[in-house]
């Protein structure tokens, strides 16, 4: 076999392995909502209908207060879909962004989803402590 | 298995003979669709980029190295991607042009999760495979074939096209995964399918006829869900085998049956997807073309390709100057003139990204000029200048005669209004109304915003 053919076959082996392995990583991750690159077209999870709430713990003159946040004026509405679909990278970026507001001590985002059979799923809550920047997650959502 | 034997199987599979008409037609069809897809569908959503300076890309490392994608950058990349794509459709494509198309298209979606459409990821994989296709002009494919056939030999000449075979494998993998991932209870019990399709009239009629035949609703959805899995597995197997059909001299009946079923399944699946009106743009059309080119008999594709390319070949023979080598001065003049034209057309688009597309196209021309000038390949400079000039003109003309700018500005205005930026929203709606198709304008929104802006000033 010529060297050229050998090089092509090595490239193809790597390219095809990548295509086979990349979707498999979905099943190894602890994040059922991030279905990108897994070729899970029309999956049940993609069709969940979710509601999102976001609240901020603020330091005020009267002490610490919880206030709900209207995200409409803060980000493009297209991001709302990613937040409600539990896209962790987007949620983390938003939580960190909200911590840049001086009086914020912590931010909480909660997603409550209903599956395709209209069953209510366990809510998922993401919380950031603005002092430490630590993000915690509770609930699985599926 | 003996490693040598495995390598031999691998080698025989990927370097099997393929009719040259297949990669030629697939490449050209995909480039043509991609150009107008980028210009007319994707770019109208550019207004959502860099709103409130918030962005998350598909890959963490990309966030670390890229500037936050703005509307201008996103739309500019897409417009330029379309220009290079269409220019490559007009001429014998070059590897660097195909790589540029792949890079621009892939960056456009990868730069932000705002574009999370799975079919865009798949198109990037398709483009990577296209970069590995044999680079052929219509003359390379059809003149050679005609000469061979005149000598009384078979028209079914085959060439080595490992990129084409690899694309078949990509499709087999993707369809295979989409089938396997549907094995979950959610899909098998038909819940997901029901939610996707229950609102469609044709689906309700189908369900009624099933119920009339004595089946329960849950049986209907379960059977329908199972049939979708079988269809996708059939398409997957079909793609895996289809790329080998030109090198198999005597095809056994079951091989022919798999190809026939694969083709039928691919077309019916995507026709069904079109029927439920998903937000997937022109994706089904890419897949219709792909299925057609992969599964159709080589002889049929040969005659179809000869017919489709004959106008271009006739134009070339009428304009005999296209055969002559132009003078150095003609190549220089043409590059300068077309560069000025494309910059002007880019600026005339009145859309963020138009400037980038115009100047980007001029840079492509300069790059082509620099590359071929020192090789004394002046005819290629002329060919590319004409191809890029025509592509930019078609971009400008198609956007001018479509709803792209109307949609771009009304989407932008809608978001700005929602975020309380009334003055900017008003400006966006004014522009949307300037480009609104008859009967679709947003004059009431514009007037309402004008009142809000004035009352806020007072």
JSON list of N, CA and C in Angstrom, two decimals, chain B residues 248-295:
[
{"chain": "B", "resi": 248, "resn": "UNK", "atom": "N", "xyz": [-19.38, -2.77, -7.58]},
{"chain": "B", "resi": 248, "resn": "UNK", "atom": "CA", "xyz": [-19.91, -4.13, -7.57]},
{"chain": "B", "resi": 248, "resn": "UNK", "atom": "C", "xyz": [-20.46, -4.43, -8.97]},
{"chain": "B", "resi": 249, "resn": "UNK", "atom": "N", "xyz": [-19.83, -5.35, -9.68]},
{"chain": "B", "resi": 249, "resn": "UNK", "atom": "CA", "xyz": [-20.23, -5.58, -11.08]},
{"chain": "B", "resi": 249, "resn": "UNK", "atom": "C", "xyz": [-21.56, -6.33, -11.14]},
{"chain": "B", "resi": 250, "resn": "UNK", "atom": "N", "xyz": [-21.63, -7.44, -10.43]},
{"chain": "B", "resi": 250, "resn": "UNK", "atom": "CA", "xyz": [-22.89, -8.18, -10.42]},
{"chain": "B", "resi": 250, "resn": "UNK", "atom": "C", "xyz": [-23.52, -8.04, -9.05]},
{"chain": "B", "resi": 251, "resn": "UNK", "atom": "N", "xyz": [-24.53, -7.20, -8.98]},
{"chain": "B", "resi": 251, "resn": "UNK", "atom": "CA", "xyz": [-25.13, -6.94, -7.66]},
{"chain": "B", "resi": 251, "resn": "UNK", "atom": "C", "xyz": [-26.13, -8.05, -7.33]},
{"chain": "B", "resi": 252, "resn": "UNK", "atom": "N", "xyz": [-25.97, -8.69, -6.16]},
{"chain": "B", "resi": 252, "resn": "UNK", "atom": "CA", "xyz": [-26.97, -9.69, -5.77]},
{"chain": "B", "resi": 252, "resn": "UNK", "atom": "C", "xyz": [-28.30, -9.01, -5.47]},
{"chain": "B", "resi": 253, "resn": "UNK", "atom": "N", "xyz": [-29.39, -9.77, -5.53]},
{"chain": "B", "resi": 253, "resn": "UNK", "atom": "CA", "xyz": [-30.73, -9.19, -5.38]},
{"chain": "B", "resi": 253, "resn": "UNK", "atom": "C", "xyz": [-30.92, -8.50, -4.04]},
{"chain": "B", "resi": 254, "resn": "UNK", "atom": "N", "xyz": [-30.31, -9.07, -2.96]},
{"chain": "B", "resi": 254, "resn": "UNK", "atom": "CA", "xyz": [-30.55, -8.45, -1.65]},
{"chain": "B", "resi": 254, "resn": "UNK", "atom": "C", "xyz": [-29.81, -7.12, -1.53]},
{"chain": "B", "resi": 255, "resn": "UNK", "atom": "N", "xyz": [-28.69, -7.00, -2.25]},
{"chain": "B", "resi": 255, "resn": "UNK", "atom": "CA", "xyz": [-27.95, -5.73, -2.26]},
{"chain": "B", "resi": 255, "resn": "UNK", "atom": "C", "xyz": [-28.81, -4.66, -2.93]},
{"chain": "B", "resi": 256, "resn": "UNK", "atom": "N", "xyz": [-29.41, -5.05, -4.07]},
{"chain": "B", "resi": 256, "resn": "UNK", "atom": "CA", "xyz": [-30.28, -4.11, -4.79]},
{"chain": "B", "resi": 256, "resn": "UNK", "atom": "C", "xyz": [-31.48, -3.73, -3.92]},
{"chain": "B", "resi": 257, "resn": "UNK", "atom": "N", "xyz": [-31.99, -4.72, -3.19]},
{"chain": "B", "resi": 257, "resn": "UNK", "atom": "CA", "xyz": [-33.16, -4.48, -2.33]},
{"chain": "B", "resi": 257, "resn": "UNK", "atom": "C", "xyz": [-32.82, -3.49, -1.22]},
{"chain": "B", "resi": 258, "resn": "UNK", "atom": "N", "xyz": [-31.64, -3.66, -0.59]},
{"chain": "B", "resi": 258, "resn": "UNK", "atom": "CA", "xyz": [-31.24, -2.75, 0.48]},
{"chain": "B", "resi": 258, "resn": "UNK", "atom": "C", "xyz": [-31.12, -1.33, -0.06]},
{"chain": "B", "resi": 259, "resn": "UNK", "atom": "N", "xyz": [-30.55, -1.19, -1.27]},
{"chain": "B", "resi": 259, "resn": "UNK", "atom": "CA", "xyz": [-30.41, 0.15, -1.85]},
{"chain": "B", "resi": 259, "resn": "UNK", "atom": "C", "xyz": [-31.78, 0.76, -2.14]},
{"chain": "B", "resi": 260, "resn": "UNK", "atom": "N", "xyz": [-32.65, -0.04, -2.67]},
{"chain": "B", "resi": 260, "resn": "UNK", "atom": "CA", "xyz": [-33.99, 0.44, -2.99]},
{"chain": "B", "resi": 260, "resn": "UNK", "atom": "C", "xyz": [-34.73, 0.86, -1.72]},
{"chain": "B", "resi": 261, "resn": "UNK", "atom": "N", "xyz": [-34.66, 0.00, -0.71]},
{"chain": "B", "resi": 261, "resn": "UNK", "atom": "CA", "xyz": [-35.33, 0.32, 0.56]},
{"chain": "B", "resi": 261, "resn": "UNK", "atom": "C", "xyz": [-34.68, 1.53, 1.23]},
{"chain": "B", "resi": 262, "resn": "UNK", "atom": "N", "xyz": [-33.35, 1.58, 1.16]},
{"chain": "B", "resi": 262, "resn": "UNK", "atom": "CA", "xyz": [-32.61, 2.70, 1.77]},
{"chain": "B", "resi": 262, "resn": "UNK", "atom": "C", "xyz": [-33.04, 4.02, 1.15]},
{"chain": "B", "resi": 263, "resn": "UNK", "atom": "N", "xyz": [-33.13, 4.03, -0.17]},
{"chain": "B", "resi": 263, "resn": "UNK", "atom": "CA", "xyz": [-33.53, 5.26, -0.87]},
{"chain": "B", "resi": 263, "resn": "UNK", "atom": "C", "xyz": [-34.97, 5.65, -0.50]},
{"chain": "B", "resi": 264, "resn": "UNK", "atom": "N", "xyz": [-35.86, 4.66, -0.58]},
{"chain": "B", "resi": 264, "resn": "UNK", "atom": "CA", "xyz": [-37.26, 4.92, -0.25]},
{"chain": "B", "resi": 264, "resn": "UNK", "atom": "C", "xyz": [-37.41, 5.40, 1.19]},
{"chain": "B", "resi": 265, "resn": "UNK", "atom": "N", "xyz": [-36.67, 4.76, 2.11]},
{"chain": "B", "resi": 265, "resn": "UNK", "atom": "CA", "xyz": [-36.77, 5.12, 3.53]},
{"chain": "B", "resi": 265, "resn": "UNK", "atom": "C", "xyz": [-36.23, 6.54, 3.76]},
{"chain": "B", "resi": 266, "resn": "UNK", "atom": "N", "xyz": [-35.10, 6.87, 3.10]},
{"chain": "B", "resi": 266, "resn": "UNK", "atom": "CA", "xyz": [-34.52, 8.21, 3.29]},
{"chain": "B", "resi": 266, "resn": "UNK", "atom": "C", "xyz": [-35.48, 9.29, 2.80]},
{"chain": "B", "resi": 267, "resn": "UNK", "atom": "N", "xyz": [-36.04, 9.07, 1.62]},
{"chain": "B", "resi": 267, "resn": "UNK", "atom": "CA", "xyz": [-36.95, 10.08, 1.06]},
{"chain": "B", "resi": 267, "resn": "UNK", "atom": "C", "xyz": [-38.22, 10.18, 1.91]},
{"chain": "B", "resi": 268, "resn": "UNK", "atom": "N", "xyz": [-38.78, 9.04, 2.30]},
{"chain": "B", "resi": 268, "resn": "UNK", "atom": "CA", "xyz": [-40.04, 9.10, 3.05]},
{"chain": "B", "resi": 268, "resn": "UNK", "atom": "C", "xyz": [-39.81, 9.70, 4.44]},
{"chain": "B", "resi": 269, "resn": "UNK", "atom": "N", "xyz": [-38.66, 9.39, 5.05]},
{"chain": "B", "resi": 269, "resn": "UNK", "atom": "CA", "xyz": [-38.38, 9.95, 6.37]},
{"chain": "B", "resi": 269, "resn": "UNK", "atom": "C", "xyz": [-38.31, 11.48, 6.31]},
{"chain": "B", "resi": 270, "resn": "UNK", "atom": "N", "xyz": [-37.55, 12.00, 5.34]},
{"chain": "B", "resi": 270, "resn": "UNK", "atom": "CA", "xyz": [-37.40, 13.46, 5.28]},
{"chain": "B", "resi": 270, "resn": "UNK", "atom": "C", "xyz": [-38.67, 14.15, 4.78]},
{"chain": "B", "resi": 271, "resn": "UNK", "atom": "N", "xyz": [-39.44, 13.43, 3.94]},
{"chain": "B", "resi": 271, "resn": "UNK", "atom": "CA", "xyz": [-40.73, 14.00, 3.51]},
{"chain": "B", "resi": 271, "resn": "UNK", "atom": "C", "xyz": [-41.65, 14.09, 4.73]},
{"chain": "B", "resi": 272, "resn": "UNK", "atom": "N", "xyz": [-41.60, 13.07, 5.59]},
{"chain": "B", "resi": 272, "resn": "UNK", "atom": "CA", "xyz": [-42.40, 13.07, 6.81]},
{"chain": "B", "resi": 272, "resn": "UNK", "atom": "C", "xyz": [-41.99, 14.20, 7.74]},
{"chain": "B", "resi": 273, "resn": "UNK", "atom": "N", "xyz": [-40.67, 14.41, 7.85]},
{"chain": "B", "resi": 273, "resn": "UNK", "atom": "CA", "xyz": [-40.16, 15.48, 8.71]},
{"chain": "B", "resi": 273, "resn": "UNK", "atom": "C", "xyz": [-40.63, 16.85, 8.17]},
{"chain": "B", "resi": 274, "resn": "UNK", "atom": "N", "xyz": [-40.62, 17.01, 6.85]},
{"chain": "B", "resi": 274, "resn": "UNK", "atom": "CA", "xyz": [-41.13, 18.25, 6.26]},
{"chain": "B", "resi": 274, "resn": "UNK", "atom": "C", "xyz": [-42.60, 18.43, 6.59]},
{"chain": "B", "resi": 275, "resn": "UNK", "atom": "N", "xyz": [-43.31, 17.29, 6.63]},
{"chain": "B", "resi": 275, "resn": "UNK", "atom": "CA", "xyz": [-44.75, 17.31, 6.89]},
{"chain": "B", "resi": 275, "resn": "UNK", "atom": "C", "xyz": [-45.11, 17.79, 8.29]},
{"chain": "B", "resi": 276, "resn": "UNK", "atom": "N", "xyz": [-44.16, 17.66, 9.24]},
{"chain": "B", "resi": 276, "resn": "UNK", "atom": "CA", "xyz": [-44.51, 18.13, 10.60]},
{"chain": "B", "resi": 276, "resn": "UNK", "atom": "C", "xyz": [-43.93, 19.51, 10.89]},
{"chain": "B", "resi": 277, "resn": "UNK", "atom": "N", "xyz": [-43.44, 20.16, 9.84]},
{"chain": "B", "resi": 277, "resn": "UNK", "atom": "CA", "xyz": [-43.03, 21.58, 9.92]},
{"chain": "B", "resi": 277, "resn": "UNK", "atom": "C", "xyz": [-42.08, 21.87, 11.07]},
{"chain": "B", "resi": 278, "resn": "UNK", "atom": "N", "xyz": [-40.98, 21.14, 11.14]},
{"chain": "B", "resi": 278, "resn": "UNK", "atom": "CA", "xyz": [-39.98, 21.45, 12.17]},
{"chain": "B", "resi": 278, "resn": "UNK", "atom": "C", "xyz": [-39.16, 22.64, 11.70]},
{"chain": "B", "resi": 279, "resn": "UNK", "atom": "N", "xyz": [-38.53, 23.31, 12.68]},
{"chain": "B", "resi": 279, "resn": "UNK", "atom": "CA", "xyz": [-37.70, 24.47, 12.33]},
{"chain": "B", "resi": 279, "resn": "UNK", "atom": "C", "xyz": [-36.31, 23.99, 11.89]},
{"chain": "B", "resi": 280, "resn": "UNK", "atom": "N", "xyz": [-36.23, 23.42, 10.70]},
{"chain": "B", "resi": 280, "resn": "UNK", "atom": "CA", "xyz": [-34.93, 22.91, 10.25]},
{"chain": "B", "resi": 280, "resn": "UNK", "atom": "C", "xyz": [-34.54, 23.48, 8.90]},
{"chain": "B", "resi": 281, "resn": "UNK", "atom": "N", "xyz": [-35.16, 24.59, 8.54]},
{"chain": "B", "resi": 281, "resn": "UNK", "atom": "CA", "xyz": [-34.77, 25.28, 7.30]},
{"chain": "B", "resi": 281, "resn": "UNK", "atom": "C", "xyz": [-34.82, 24.37, 6.09]},
{"chain": "B", "resi": 282, "resn": "UNK", "atom": "N", "xyz": [-33.74, 24.38, 5.33]},
{"chain": "B", "resi": 282, "resn": "UNK", "atom": "CA", "xyz": [-33.69, 23.59, 4.10]},
{"chain": "B", "resi": 282, "resn": "UNK", "atom": "C", "xyz": [-33.00, 22.25, 4.29]},
{"chain": "B", "resi": 283, "resn": "UNK", "atom": "N", "xyz": [-32.84, 21.83, 5.54]},
{"chain": "B", "resi": 283, "resn": "UNK", "atom": "CA", "xyz": [-32.07, 20.61, 5.80]},
{"chain": "B", "resi": 283, "resn": "UNK", "atom": "C", "xyz": [-32.59, 19.41, 5.00]},
{"chain": "B", "resi": 284, "resn": "UNK", "atom": "N", "xyz": [-33.91, 19.27, 4.94]},
{"chain": "B", "resi": 284, "resn": "UNK", "atom": "CA", "xyz": [-34.48, 18.11, 4.22]},
{"chain": "B", "resi": 284, "resn": "UNK", "atom": "C", "xyz": [-34.03, 18.11, 2.76]},
{"chain": "B", "resi": 285, "resn": "UNK", "atom": "N", "xyz": [-33.89, 19.30, 2.19]},
{"chain": "B", "resi": 285, "resn": "UNK", "atom": "CA", "xyz": [-33.51, 19.36, 0.77]},
{"chain": "B", "resi": 285, "resn": "UNK", "atom": "C", "xyz": [-32.06, 18.91, 0.55]},
{"chain": "B", "resi": 286, "resn": "UNK", "atom": "N", "xyz": [-31.19, 19.24, 1.51]},
{"chain": "B", "resi": 286, "resn": "UNK", "atom": "CA", "xyz": [-29.81, 18.71, 1.44]},
{"chain": "B", "resi": 286, "resn": "UNK", "atom": "C", "xyz": [-29.88, 17.18, 1.44]},
{"chain": "B", "resi": 287, "resn": "UNK", "atom": "N", "xyz": [-30.74, 16.64, 2.33]},
{"chain": "B", "resi": 287, "resn": "UNK", "atom": "CA", "xyz": [-30.78, 15.19, 2.50]},
{"chain": "B", "resi": 287, "resn": "UNK", "atom": "C", "xyz": [-31.48, 14.49, 1.33]},
{"chain": "B", "resi": 288, "resn": "UNK", "atom": "N", "xyz": [-32.45, 15.17, 0.72]},
{"chain": "B", "resi": 288, "resn": "UNK", "atom": "CA", "xyz": [-33.08, 14.61, -0.48]},
{"chain": "B", "resi": 288, "resn": "UNK", "atom": "C", "xyz": [-32.03, 14.47, -1.58]},
{"chain": "B", "resi": 289, "resn": "UNK", "atom": "N", "xyz": [-31.25, 15.54, -1.75]},
{"chain": "B", "resi": 289, "resn": "UNK", "atom": "CA", "xyz": [-30.22, 15.54, -2.80]},
{"chain": "B", "resi": 289, "resn": "UNK", "atom": "C", "xyz": [-29.17, 14.47, -2.52]},
{"chain": "B", "resi": 290, "resn": "UNK", "atom": "N", "xyz": [-28.78, 14.39, -1.25]},
{"chain": "B", "resi": 290, "resn": "UNK", "atom": "CA", "xyz": [-27.76, 13.42, -0.85]},
{"chain": "B", "resi": 290, "resn": "UNK", "atom": "C", "xyz": [-28.25, 12.00, -1.13]},
{"chain": "B", "resi": 291, "resn": "UNK", "atom": "N", "xyz": [-29.50, 11.71, -0.74]},
{"chain": "B", "resi": 291, "resn": "UNK", "atom": "CA", "xyz": [-30.05, 10.36, -0.95]},
{"chain": "B", "resi": 291, "resn": "UNK", "atom": "C", "xyz": [-30.12, 10.06, -2.44]},
{"chain": "B", "resi": 292, "resn": "UNK", "atom": "N", "xyz": [-30.54, 11.04, -3.21]},
{"chain": "B", "resi": 292, "resn": "UNK", "atom": "CA", "xyz": [-30.68, 10.86, -4.65]},
{"chain": "B", "resi": 292, "resn": "UNK", "atom": "C", "xyz": [-29.32, 10.53, -5.27]},
{"chain": "B", "resi": 293, "resn": "UNK", "atom": "N", "xyz": [-28.29, 11.30, -4.91]},
{"chain": "B", "resi": 293, "resn": "UNK", "atom": "CA", "xyz": [-26.97, 11.10, -5.52]},
{"chain": "B", "resi": 293, "resn": "UNK", "atom": "C", "xyz": [-26.33, 9.78, -5.05]},
{"chain": "B", "resi": 294, "resn": "UNK", "atom": "N", "xyz": [-26.55, 9.42, -3.80]},
{"chain": "B", "resi": 294, "resn": "UNK", "atom": "CA", "xyz": [-25.96, 8.18, -3.29]},
{"chain": "B", "resi": 294, "resn": "UNK", "atom": "C", "xyz": [-26.63, 6.93, -3.85]},
{"chain": "B", "resi": 295, "resn": "UNK", "atom": "N", "xyz": [-27.97, 6.98, -3.98]},
{"chain": "B", "resi": 295, "resn": "UNK", "atom": "CA", "xyz": [-28.69, 5.74, -4.28]},
{"chain": "B", "resi": 295, "resn": "UNK", "atom": "C", "xyz": [-29.04, 5.56, -5.76]}
]
